[in-house]
Each structure stands twice: as C-alpha cells, then as structure tokens.
PDB file of C-alpha atoms and ligand atoms in Angstrom:
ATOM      1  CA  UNK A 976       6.316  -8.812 -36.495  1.00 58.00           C
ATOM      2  CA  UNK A 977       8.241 -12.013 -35.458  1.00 76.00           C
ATOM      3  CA  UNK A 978       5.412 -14.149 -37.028  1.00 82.00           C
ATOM      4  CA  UNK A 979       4.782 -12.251 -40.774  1.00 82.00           C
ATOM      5  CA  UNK A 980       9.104 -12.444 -40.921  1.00 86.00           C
ATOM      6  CA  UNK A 981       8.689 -16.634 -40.637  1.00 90.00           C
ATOM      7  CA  UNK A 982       6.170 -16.597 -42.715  1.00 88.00           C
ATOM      8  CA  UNK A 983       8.109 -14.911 -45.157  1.00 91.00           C
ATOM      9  CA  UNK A 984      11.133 -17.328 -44.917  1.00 93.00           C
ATOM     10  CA  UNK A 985       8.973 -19.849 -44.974  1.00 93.00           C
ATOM     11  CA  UNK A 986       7.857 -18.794 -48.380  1.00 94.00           C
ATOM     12  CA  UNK A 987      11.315 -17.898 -49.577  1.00 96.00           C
ATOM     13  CA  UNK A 988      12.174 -21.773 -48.383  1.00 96.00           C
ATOM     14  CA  UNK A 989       9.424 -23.431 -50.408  1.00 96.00           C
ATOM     15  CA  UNK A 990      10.315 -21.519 -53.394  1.00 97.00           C
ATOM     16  CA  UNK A 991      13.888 -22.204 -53.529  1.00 97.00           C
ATOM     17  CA  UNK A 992      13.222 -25.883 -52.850  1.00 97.00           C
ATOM     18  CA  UNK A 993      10.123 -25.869 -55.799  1.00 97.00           C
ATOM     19  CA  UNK A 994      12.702 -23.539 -58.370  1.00 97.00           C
ATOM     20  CA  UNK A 995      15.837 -26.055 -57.608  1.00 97.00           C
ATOM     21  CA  UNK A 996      13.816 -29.428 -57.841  1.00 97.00           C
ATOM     22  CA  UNK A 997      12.415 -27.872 -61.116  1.00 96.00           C
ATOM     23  CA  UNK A 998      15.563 -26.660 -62.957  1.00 96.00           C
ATOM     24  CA  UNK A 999      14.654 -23.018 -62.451  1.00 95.00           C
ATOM     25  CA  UNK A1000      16.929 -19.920 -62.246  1.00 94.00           C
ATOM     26  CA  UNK A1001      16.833 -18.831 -58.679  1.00 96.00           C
ATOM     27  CA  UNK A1002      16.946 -14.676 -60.099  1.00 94.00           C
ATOM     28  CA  UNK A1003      16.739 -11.667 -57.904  1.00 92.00           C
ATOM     29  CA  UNK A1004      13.665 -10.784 -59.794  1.00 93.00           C
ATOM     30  CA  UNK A1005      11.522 -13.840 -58.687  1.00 95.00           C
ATOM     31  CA  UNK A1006      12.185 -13.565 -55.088  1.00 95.00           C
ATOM     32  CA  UNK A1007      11.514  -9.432 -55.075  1.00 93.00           C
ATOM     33  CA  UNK A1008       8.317 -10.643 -56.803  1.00 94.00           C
ATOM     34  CA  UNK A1009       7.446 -12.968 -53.689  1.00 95.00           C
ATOM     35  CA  UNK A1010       9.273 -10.360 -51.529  1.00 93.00           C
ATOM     36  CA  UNK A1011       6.558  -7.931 -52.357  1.00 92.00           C
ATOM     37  CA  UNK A1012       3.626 -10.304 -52.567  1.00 92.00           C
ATOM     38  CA  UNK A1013       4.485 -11.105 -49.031  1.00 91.00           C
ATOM     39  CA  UNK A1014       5.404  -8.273 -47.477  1.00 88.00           C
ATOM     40  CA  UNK A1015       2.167  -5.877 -48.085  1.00 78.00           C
ATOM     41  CA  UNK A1016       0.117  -6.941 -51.474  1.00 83.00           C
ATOM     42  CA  UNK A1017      -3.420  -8.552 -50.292  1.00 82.00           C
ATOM     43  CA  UNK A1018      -5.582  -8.819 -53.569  1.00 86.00           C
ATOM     44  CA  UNK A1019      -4.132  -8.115 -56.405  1.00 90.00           C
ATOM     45  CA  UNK A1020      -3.464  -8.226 -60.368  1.00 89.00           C
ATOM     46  CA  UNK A1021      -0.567  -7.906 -62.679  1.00 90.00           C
ATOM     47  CA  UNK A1022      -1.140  -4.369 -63.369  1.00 91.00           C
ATOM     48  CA  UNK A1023      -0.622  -3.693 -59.637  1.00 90.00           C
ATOM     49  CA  UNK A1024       1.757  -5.623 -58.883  1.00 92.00           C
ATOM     50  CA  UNK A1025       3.651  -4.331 -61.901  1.00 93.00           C
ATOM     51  CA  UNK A1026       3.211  -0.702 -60.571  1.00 93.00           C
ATOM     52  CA  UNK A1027       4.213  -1.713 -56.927  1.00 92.00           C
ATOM     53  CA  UNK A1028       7.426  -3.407 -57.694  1.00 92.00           C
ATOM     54  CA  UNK A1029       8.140  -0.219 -60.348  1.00 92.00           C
ATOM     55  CA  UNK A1030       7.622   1.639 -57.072  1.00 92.00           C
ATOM     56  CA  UNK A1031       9.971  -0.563 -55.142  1.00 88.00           C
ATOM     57  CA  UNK A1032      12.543   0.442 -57.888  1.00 89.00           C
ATOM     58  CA  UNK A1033      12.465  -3.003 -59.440  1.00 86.00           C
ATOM     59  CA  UNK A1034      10.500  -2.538 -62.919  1.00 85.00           C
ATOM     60  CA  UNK A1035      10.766  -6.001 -64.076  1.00 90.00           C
ATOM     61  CA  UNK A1036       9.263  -6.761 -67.202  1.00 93.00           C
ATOM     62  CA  UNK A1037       5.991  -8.178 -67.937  1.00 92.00           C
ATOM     63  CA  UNK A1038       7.289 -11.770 -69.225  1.00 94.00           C
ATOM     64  CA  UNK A1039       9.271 -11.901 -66.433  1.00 94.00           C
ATOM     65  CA  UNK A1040       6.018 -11.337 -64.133  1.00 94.00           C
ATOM     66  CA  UNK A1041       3.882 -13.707 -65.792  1.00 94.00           C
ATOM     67  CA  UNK A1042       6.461 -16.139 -65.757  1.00 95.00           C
ATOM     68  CA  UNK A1043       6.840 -15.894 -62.126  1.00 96.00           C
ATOM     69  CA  UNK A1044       3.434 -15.793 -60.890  1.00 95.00           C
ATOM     70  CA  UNK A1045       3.073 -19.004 -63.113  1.00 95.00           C
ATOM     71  CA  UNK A1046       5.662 -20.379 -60.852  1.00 97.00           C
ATOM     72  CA  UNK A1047       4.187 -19.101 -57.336  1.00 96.00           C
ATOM     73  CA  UNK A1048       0.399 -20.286 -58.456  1.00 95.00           C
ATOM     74  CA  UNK A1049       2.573 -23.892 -59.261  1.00 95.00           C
ATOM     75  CA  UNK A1050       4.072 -24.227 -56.031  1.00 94.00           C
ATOM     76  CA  UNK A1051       0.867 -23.254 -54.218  1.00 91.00           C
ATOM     77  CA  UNK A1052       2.641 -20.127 -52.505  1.00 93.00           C
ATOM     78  CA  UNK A1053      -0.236 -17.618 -54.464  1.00 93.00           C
ATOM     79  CA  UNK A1054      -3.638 -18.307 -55.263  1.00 90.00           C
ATOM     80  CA  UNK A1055      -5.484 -17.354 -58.617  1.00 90.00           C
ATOM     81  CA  UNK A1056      -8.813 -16.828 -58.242  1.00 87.00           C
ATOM     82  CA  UNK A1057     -10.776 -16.337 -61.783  1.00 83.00           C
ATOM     83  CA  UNK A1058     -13.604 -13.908 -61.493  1.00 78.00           C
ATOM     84  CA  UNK A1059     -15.221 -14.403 -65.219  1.00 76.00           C
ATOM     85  CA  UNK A1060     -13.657 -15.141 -68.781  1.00 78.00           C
ATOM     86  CA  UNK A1061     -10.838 -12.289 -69.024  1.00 79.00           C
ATOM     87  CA  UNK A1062     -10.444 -11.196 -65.047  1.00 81.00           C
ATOM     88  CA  UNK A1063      -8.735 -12.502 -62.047  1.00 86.00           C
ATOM     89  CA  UNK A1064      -6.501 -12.100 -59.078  1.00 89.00           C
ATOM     90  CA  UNK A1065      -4.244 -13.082 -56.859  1.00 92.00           C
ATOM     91  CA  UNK A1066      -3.566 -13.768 -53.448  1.00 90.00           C
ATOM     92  CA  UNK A1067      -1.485 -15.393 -51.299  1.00 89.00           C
ATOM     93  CA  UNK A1068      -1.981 -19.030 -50.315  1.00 84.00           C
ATOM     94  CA  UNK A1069      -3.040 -20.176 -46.887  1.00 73.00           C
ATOM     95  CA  UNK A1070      -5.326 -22.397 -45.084  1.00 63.00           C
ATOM     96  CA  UNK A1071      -6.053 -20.687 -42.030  1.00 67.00           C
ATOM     97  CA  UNK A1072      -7.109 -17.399 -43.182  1.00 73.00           C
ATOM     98  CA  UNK A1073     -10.832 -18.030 -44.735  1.00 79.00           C
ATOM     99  CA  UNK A1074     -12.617 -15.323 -45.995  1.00 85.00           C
ATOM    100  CA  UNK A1075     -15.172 -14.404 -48.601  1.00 88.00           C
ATOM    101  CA  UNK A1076     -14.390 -11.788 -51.166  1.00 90.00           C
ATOM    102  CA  UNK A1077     -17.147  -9.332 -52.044  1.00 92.00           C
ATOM    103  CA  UNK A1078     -16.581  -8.713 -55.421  1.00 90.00           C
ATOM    104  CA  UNK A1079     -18.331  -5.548 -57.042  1.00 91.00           C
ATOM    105  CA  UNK A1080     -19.523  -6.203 -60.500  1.00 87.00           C
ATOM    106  CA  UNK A1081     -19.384  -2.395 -60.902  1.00 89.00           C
ATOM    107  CA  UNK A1082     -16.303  -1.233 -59.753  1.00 88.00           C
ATOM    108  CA  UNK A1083     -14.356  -4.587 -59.117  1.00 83.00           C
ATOM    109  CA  UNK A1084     -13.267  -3.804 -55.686  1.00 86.00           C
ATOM    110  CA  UNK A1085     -12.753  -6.803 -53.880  1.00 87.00           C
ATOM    111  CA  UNK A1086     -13.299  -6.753 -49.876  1.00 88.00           C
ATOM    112  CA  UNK A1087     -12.796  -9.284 -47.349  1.00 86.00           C
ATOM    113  CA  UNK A1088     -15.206 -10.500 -45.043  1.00 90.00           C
ATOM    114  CA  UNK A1089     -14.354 -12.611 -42.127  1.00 87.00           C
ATOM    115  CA  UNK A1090     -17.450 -14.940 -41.251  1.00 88.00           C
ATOM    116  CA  UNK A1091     -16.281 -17.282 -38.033  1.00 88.00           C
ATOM    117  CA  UNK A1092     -19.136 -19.811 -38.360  1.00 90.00           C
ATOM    118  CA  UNK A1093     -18.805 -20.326 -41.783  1.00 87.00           C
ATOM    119  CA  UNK A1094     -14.842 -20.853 -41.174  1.00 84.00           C
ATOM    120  CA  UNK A1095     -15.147 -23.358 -38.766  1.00 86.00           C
ATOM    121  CA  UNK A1096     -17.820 -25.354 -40.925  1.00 87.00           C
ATOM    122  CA  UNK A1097     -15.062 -25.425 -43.783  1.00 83.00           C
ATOM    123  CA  UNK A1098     -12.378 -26.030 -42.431  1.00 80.00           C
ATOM    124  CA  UNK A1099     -13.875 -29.013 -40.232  1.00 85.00           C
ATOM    125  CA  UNK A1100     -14.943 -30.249 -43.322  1.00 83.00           C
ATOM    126  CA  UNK A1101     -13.553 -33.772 -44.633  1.00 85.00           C
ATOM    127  CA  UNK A1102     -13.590 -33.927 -48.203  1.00 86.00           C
ATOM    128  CA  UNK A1103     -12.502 -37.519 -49.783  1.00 90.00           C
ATOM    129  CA  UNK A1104      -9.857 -37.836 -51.987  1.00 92.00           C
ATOM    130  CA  UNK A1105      -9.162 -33.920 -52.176  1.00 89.00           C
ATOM    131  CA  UNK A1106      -6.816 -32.431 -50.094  1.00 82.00           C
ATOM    132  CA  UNK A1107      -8.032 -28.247 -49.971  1.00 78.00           C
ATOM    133  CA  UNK A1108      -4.624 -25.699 -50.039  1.00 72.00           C
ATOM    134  CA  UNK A1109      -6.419 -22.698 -49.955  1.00 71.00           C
ATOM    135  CA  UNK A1110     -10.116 -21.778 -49.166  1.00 77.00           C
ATOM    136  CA  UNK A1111     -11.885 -18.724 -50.555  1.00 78.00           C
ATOM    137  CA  UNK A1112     -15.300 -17.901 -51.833  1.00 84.00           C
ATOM    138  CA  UNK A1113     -16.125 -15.044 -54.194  1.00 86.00           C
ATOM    139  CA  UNK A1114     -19.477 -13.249 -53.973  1.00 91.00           C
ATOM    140  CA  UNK A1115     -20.414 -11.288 -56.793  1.00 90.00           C
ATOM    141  CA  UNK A1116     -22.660  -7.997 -55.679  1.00 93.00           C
ATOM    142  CA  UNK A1117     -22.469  -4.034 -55.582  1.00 95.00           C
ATOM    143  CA  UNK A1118     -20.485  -2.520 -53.161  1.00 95.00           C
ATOM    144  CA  UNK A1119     -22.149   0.028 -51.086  1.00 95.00           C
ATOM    145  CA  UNK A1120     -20.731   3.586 -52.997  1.00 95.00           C
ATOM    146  CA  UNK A1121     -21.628   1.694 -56.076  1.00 95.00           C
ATOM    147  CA  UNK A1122     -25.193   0.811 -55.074  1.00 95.00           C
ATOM    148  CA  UNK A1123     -25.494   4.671 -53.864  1.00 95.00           C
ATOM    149  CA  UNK A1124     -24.616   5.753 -57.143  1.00 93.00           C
ATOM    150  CA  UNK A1125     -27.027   3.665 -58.980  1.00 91.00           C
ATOM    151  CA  UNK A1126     -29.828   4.851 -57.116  1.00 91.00           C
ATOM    152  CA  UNK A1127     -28.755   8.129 -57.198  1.00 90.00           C
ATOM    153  CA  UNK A1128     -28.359   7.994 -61.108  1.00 88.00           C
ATOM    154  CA  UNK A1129     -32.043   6.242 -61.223  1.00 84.00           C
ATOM    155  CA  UNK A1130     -33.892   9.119 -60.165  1.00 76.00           C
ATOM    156  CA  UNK A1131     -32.544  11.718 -62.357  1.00 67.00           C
TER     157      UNK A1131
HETATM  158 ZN1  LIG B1837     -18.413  -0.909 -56.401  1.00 59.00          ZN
HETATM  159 ZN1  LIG B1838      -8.671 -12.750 -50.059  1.00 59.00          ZN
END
C-alpha cells in the first residue's frame, strides 16, 4: 500500500536526520531494525524482535538492539510502554491511531481495542504546556482463554 510505503520513508527520513544531527553511525543494522518495526511488528519486545530480524536473516546482536531501540524511543519513531517493574513493550509512534491495550496479567497478551468515543475525547483534548506524541492506555485484566481456564481449574 501507497500509504504504509510513505510512512515508511517517512520514518527512514526522521531517523537519518535524528542519527546525523546526533553524531550517529547511519549502519545497515539500525535501519533493518526500523525496516522491520515498520513493515509488520505491532506490539512487541526485544526477544521478538530479536527472533524476527534472526528470521529476516539479519541476527544482529543484542547490544546492537538495545542500542537502537534506545535511539528510535529518542527520536519518538517507537513508543515504550512499561507494564510493571521488569516488563514492557514497544510500539510504533503515532498520534492518530488511539487504542487501548488489554493487557493479560496471566498470559501477557496484549490486544488492541479501538474505542471511537474515547478517541475523539483525547485527541480533542488541550493539554497546557504538554505537547502528547503518542496516545495509548494499558488496561490490566484476564483475557478471555485465560479467564476460562481459571474457572475451569477452580472447580476441580
Ligand atoms: Zn491471558
Ligand atoms: Zn498498541
């Protein structure tokens, strides 16, 4: 699609600009990383990311990854979102695309849930002195299967 290719240059742009005005090497490496982050990753963490770009036949190591995702959450291209004390995950950055994230406590799947109402009451929303990149909110719960299995362990 004509749009997901210029938002992908887009990206590519920013990150050159951010990496030159910073003193950074522009390597391969970083760009596959944003490549693949852009191209089909939706929620995700270093482990899978790690795996998908081994996949892609570009193992890069995990320095290298950590270093780079530093770099993307700096220049506002990904988004970290902390769920407690040793757990969290990315995504990419954007204004337009609100959504909540259902996070299961049990089985830490995350899902997205699209809420139009509560989109339009955000995003109309003037806050002073702050200037929002990225919206998201993160509700904590049980998934469905998760729930299921809870009550199904219960009664025995
Ligand atoms: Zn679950
Ligand atoms: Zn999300």
């Amino acid at each position: 699609m004509d749009k997901d290719r210029d938002i992908k240059q887009a990206a590519k742009q920013k990150f050159t600009d951010y990496l030159t005005a910073n003193k950074c090497r522009k390597t391969p490496e970083r760009f596959a990383i944003l490549e693949l982050i852009y191209s089909d990753m939706r929620h995700f963490d270093i482990d899978t990311l790690s795996v998908a770009l081994q996949k892609s036949g570009l193992p890069v190591s995990r320095a290298t990854l950590y270093n780079t995702m530093r770099l993307l959450v700096d220049c506002k291209l990904i988004v970290k979102h902390r769920l407690d004390k040793n757990r969290a995950f990315y995504e990419r950055a954007s204004t337009n695309d609100f959504h909540l994230h259902l996070v299961c406590t049990n089985c830490l799947s995350i899902t997205d849930y699209k809420d139009t109402e509560l989109q339009r009451a955000i995003l109309n929303k003037k806050i002073k002195k702050f200037k929002p990149v990225h919206y998201a909110l993160n509700v904590s719960g049980l998934c469905s299967e998760c729930a299921r299995q809870l009550k199904k362990n219960k009664k025995k």
